[in-house]
């Protein structure tokens, strides 16, 4: 988040009340891309020590519903959150340590992949998760 006015503007434009927990959660998501709820709770508590786990969880749910935060859930992993929204990007996940990184859409507009059959659905997103080992895990002895 570039400045303190930006999160307030984003919340208001989304039709949400501006609350301290929402501001802190939004800031934490941008400061810690692909973080799980526990990591975000610790980050929010650094700025707002009395915040409850439920307030952080509710804020994440509200911000995700408003499209200000994106939730991703790689198979076998806790839900993670990121502030990169509004584009159709994908993720690469390390099988060793669970690190996650963004991967831009390879070709085309949203969705960047076109299925052989859409079964009547109006498609607006394609999700691809690449799996492998990050450089640190790949370099570690087996």
Coordinates of N, CA and C in Angstrom, one line a residue, residues 16-99:
X16 N -17.4 -0.3 2.1 CA -17.1 -0.8 3.4 C -16.9 0.3 4.4
X17 N -17.3 0.0 5.7 CA -16.9 0.9 6.8 C -15.4 0.8 7.0
X18 N -14.8 2.0 7.3 CA -13.4 2.0 7.5 C -13.2 1.8 9.0
X19 N -12.6 0.6 9.3 CA -12.3 0.3 10.7 C -10.8 0.0 10.9
X20 N -10.3 0.2 12.1 CA -8.9 -0.1 12.3 C -8.5 -1.5 12.0
X21 N -9.3 -2.5 12.4 CA -8.9 -3.9 12.0 C -8.8 -4.1 10.5
X22 N -9.8 -3.6 9.8 CA -9.8 -3.7 8.3 C -8.5 -3.0 7.7
X23 N -8.2 -1.8 8.2 CA -7.1 -1.1 7.7 C -5.8 -1.9 8.0
X24 N -5.7 -2.5 9.2 CA -4.5 -3.2 9.5 C -4.4 -4.5 8.8
X25 N -5.5 -5.2 8.6 CA -5.5 -6.5 7.9 C -5.1 -6.2 6.4
X26 N -5.7 -5.2 5.8 CA -5.3 -4.8 4.4 C -3.9 -4.5 4.3
X27 N -3.3 -3.8 5.2 CA -1.9 -3.4 5.2 C -1.0 -4.7 5.4
X28 N -1.5 -5.6 6.3 CA -0.7 -6.8 6.5 C -0.7 -7.7 5.3
X29 N -1.8 -7.8 4.6 CA -1.9 -8.6 3.4 C -0.9 -8.1 2.3
X30 N -0.9 -6.8 2.2 CA 0.0 -6.2 1.2 C 1.5 -6.3 1.6
X31 N 1.7 -6.3 2.9 CA 3.1 -6.4 3.4 C 3.6 -7.9 3.4
X32 N 2.7 -8.8 3.5 CA 3.0 -10.3 3.5 C 2.2 -11.0 2.5
X33 N 2.6 -10.9 1.2 CA 1.8 -11.7 0.2 C 1.9 -13.2 0.4
X34 N 0.8 -13.8 0.2 CA 0.6 -15.3 0.3 C 0.7 -15.8 1.7
X35 N 0.4 -14.9 2.7 CA 0.5 -15.3 4.1 C -0.8 -16.0 4.5
X36 N -0.6 -16.9 5.5 CA -1.8 -17.5 6.1 C -2.4 -16.7 7.2
X37 N -3.5 -17.1 7.7 CA -4.2 -16.3 8.7 C -3.4 -16.1 10.0
X38 N -2.6 -17.1 10.4 CA -1.8 -16.9 11.6 C -0.7 -15.9 11.4
X39 N -0.1 -15.9 10.3 CA 1.0 -14.9 10.0 C 0.3 -13.5 9.9
X40 N -0.8 -13.4 9.3 CA -1.5 -12.1 9.2 C -1.9 -11.6 10.6
X41 N -2.4 -12.5 11.5 CA -2.8 -12.2 12.8 C -1.6 -11.6 13.6
X42 N -0.5 -12.2 13.5 CA 0.7 -11.7 14.2 C 1.1 -10.3 13.7
X43 N 1.0 -10.1 12.4 CA 1.4 -8.9 11.8 C 0.4 -7.8 12.2
X44 N -0.9 -8.1 12.2 CA -1.9 -7.1 12.7 C -1.7 -6.8 14.2
X45 N -1.4 -7.8 15.0 CA -1.2 -7.6 16.4 C 0.0 -6.7 16.7
X46 N 1.0 -6.7 15.8 CA 2.1 -5.8 16.0 C 1.6 -4.3 16.0
X47 N 0.6 -4.0 15.2 CA 0.1 -2.6 15.1 C -1.1 -2.4 16.0
X48 N -1.8 -3.5 16.3 CA -3.1 -3.4 17.1 C -3.1 -4.6 18.0
X49 N -2.4 -4.6 19.1 CA -2.2 -5.7 20.0 C -3.5 -6.4 20.5
X50 N -4.6 -5.6 20.7 CA -5.8 -6.2 21.3 C -6.7 -6.8 20.3
X51 N -6.4 -6.8 19.0 CA -7.3 -7.4 18.0 C -7.4 -8.9 18.2
X52 N -8.7 -9.3 18.0 CA -9.0 -10.8 18.2 C -8.7 -11.5 16.9
X53 N -8.5 -12.8 17.1 CA -8.4 -13.7 15.9 C -9.7 -13.6 15.0
X54 N -10.8 -13.5 15.7 CA -12.1 -13.4 15.0 C -12.2 -12.2 14.2
X55 N -11.7 -11.0 14.7 CA -11.8 -9.8 14.0 C -10.9 -9.8 12.7
X56 N -9.8 -10.5 12.8 CA -8.9 -10.6 11.6 C -9.5 -11.6 10.6
X57 N -10.1 -12.7 11.1 CA -10.8 -13.6 10.2 C -12.0 -12.9 9.5
X58 N -12.8 -12.2 10.3 CA -13.9 -11.5 9.7 C -13.5 -10.5 8.7
X59 N -12.4 -9.8 9.0 CA -11.9 -8.7 8.1 C -11.4 -9.4 6.8
X60 N -10.7 -10.5 6.9 CA -10.2 -11.2 5.7 C -11.4 -11.7 4.8
X61 N -12.4 -12.2 5.5 CA -13.6 -12.6 4.8 C -14.3 -11.4 4.1
X62 N -14.5 -10.3 4.8 CA -15.1 -9.1 4.2 C -14.3 -8.6 3.0
X63 N -13.0 -8.5 3.3 CA -12.1 -7.9 2.2 C -12.0 -8.8 1.0
X64 N -12.0 -10.1 1.2 CA -12.1 -11.0 0.1 C -13.4 -10.9 -0.7
X65 N -14.5 -10.8 0.0 CA -15.8 -10.7 -0.6 C -15.9 -9.4 -1.4
X66 N -15.2 -8.4 -0.9 CA -15.3 -7.1 -1.6 C -14.3 -7.0 -2.8
X67 N -13.5 -8.0 -3.0 CA -12.5 -8.0 -4.0 C -11.2 -7.3 -3.8
X68 N -11.0 -6.9 -2.5 CA -9.8 -6.1 -2.2 C -8.7 -7.1 -1.8
X69 N -9.0 -8.3 -1.5 CA -8.0 -9.3 -1.2 C -8.4 -10.6 -1.9
X70 N -7.4 -11.4 -2.3 CA -7.7 -12.6 -3.0 C -7.2 -13.8 -2.0
X71 N -8.1 -14.8 -1.9 CA -7.7 -16.0 -1.1 C -7.3 -17.1 -2.1
X72 N -6.2 -17.7 -1.8 CA -5.8 -18.9 -2.6 C -5.7 -20.1 -1.6
X73 N -5.9 -21.3 -2.1 CA -5.8 -22.4 -1.3 C -5.2 -23.6 -2.0
X74 N -3.9 -23.6 -2.1 CA -3.2 -24.7 -2.8 C -3.6 -26.0 -2.1
X75 N -3.7 -27.1 -2.8 CA -4.1 -28.4 -2.2 C -3.2 -28.7 -1.1
X76 N -3.8 -29.2 0.0 CA -3.0 -29.6 1.2 C -2.4 -28.4 2.0
X77 N -2.8 -27.2 1.7 CA -2.2 -26.0 2.4 C -3.3 -25.2 3.0
X78 N -3.0 -24.4 4.0 CA -3.9 -23.5 4.5 C -4.2 -22.4 3.5
X79 N -5.4 -21.7 3.7 CA -5.7 -20.6 2.8 C -4.7 -19.5 3.0
X80 N -4.3 -18.9 1.9 CA -3.4 -17.8 2.0 C -4.0 -16.6 1.3
X81 N -3.5 -15.4 1.6 CA -4.1 -14.2 1.1 C -3.1 -13.3 0.4
X82 N -3.6 -12.6 -0.6 CA -2.7 -11.7 -1.3 C -3.5 -10.4 -1.7
X83 N -2.8 -9.3 -1.9 CA -3.4 -8.1 -2.3 C -3.4 -7.9 -3.8
X84 N -2.8 -8.8 -4.5 CA -2.8 -8.7 -6.0 C -4.1 -9.2 -6.5
X85 N -5.0 -8.3 -6.8 CA -6.3 -8.6 -7.3 C -6.5 -7.9 -8.7
X86 N -7.6 -8.3 -9.4 CA -7.9 -7.7 -10.6 C -7.2 -8.1 -11.8
X87 N -6.3 -9.1 -11.7 CA -5.7 -9.7 -12.9 C -5.8 -11.2 -12.8
X88 N -5.5 -11.9 -13.8 CA -5.6 -13.4 -13.8 C -4.2 -14.0 -13.8
X89 N -3.7 -14.0 -12.6 CA -2.3 -14.6 -12.4 C -2.5 -15.9 -11.7
X90 N -1.4 -16.7 -11.7 CA -1.4 -18.0 -11.1 C -0.3 -18.0 -10.1
X91 N 0.0 -19.3 -9.6 CA 0.9 -19.4 -8.5 C 1.8 -20.6 -8.7
X92 N 3.0 -20.6 -8.2 CA 3.9 -21.7 -8.1 C 4.1 -22.0 -6.6
X93 N 4.0 -23.3 -6.2 CA 4.1 -23.7 -4.8 C 5.2 -24.7 -4.7
X94 N 6.1 -24.5 -3.6 CA 7.2 -25.4 -3.3 C 6.6 -26.6 -2.6
X95 N 6.9 -27.8 -3.1 CA 6.5 -29.0 -2.4 C 7.3 -29.2 -1.1
X96 N 8.4 -28.6 -1.0 CA 9.3 -28.8 0.2 C 8.9 -27.9 1.4
X97 N 8.9 -26.6 1.2 CA 8.7 -25.6 2.3 C 7.3 -24.9 2.2
X98 N 6.6 -25.0 1.1 CA 5.3 -24.4 0.9 C 5.4 -23.0 0.4
X99 N 6.6 -22.5 0.1 CA 6.7 -21.1 -0.4 C 5.8 -20.9 -1.7

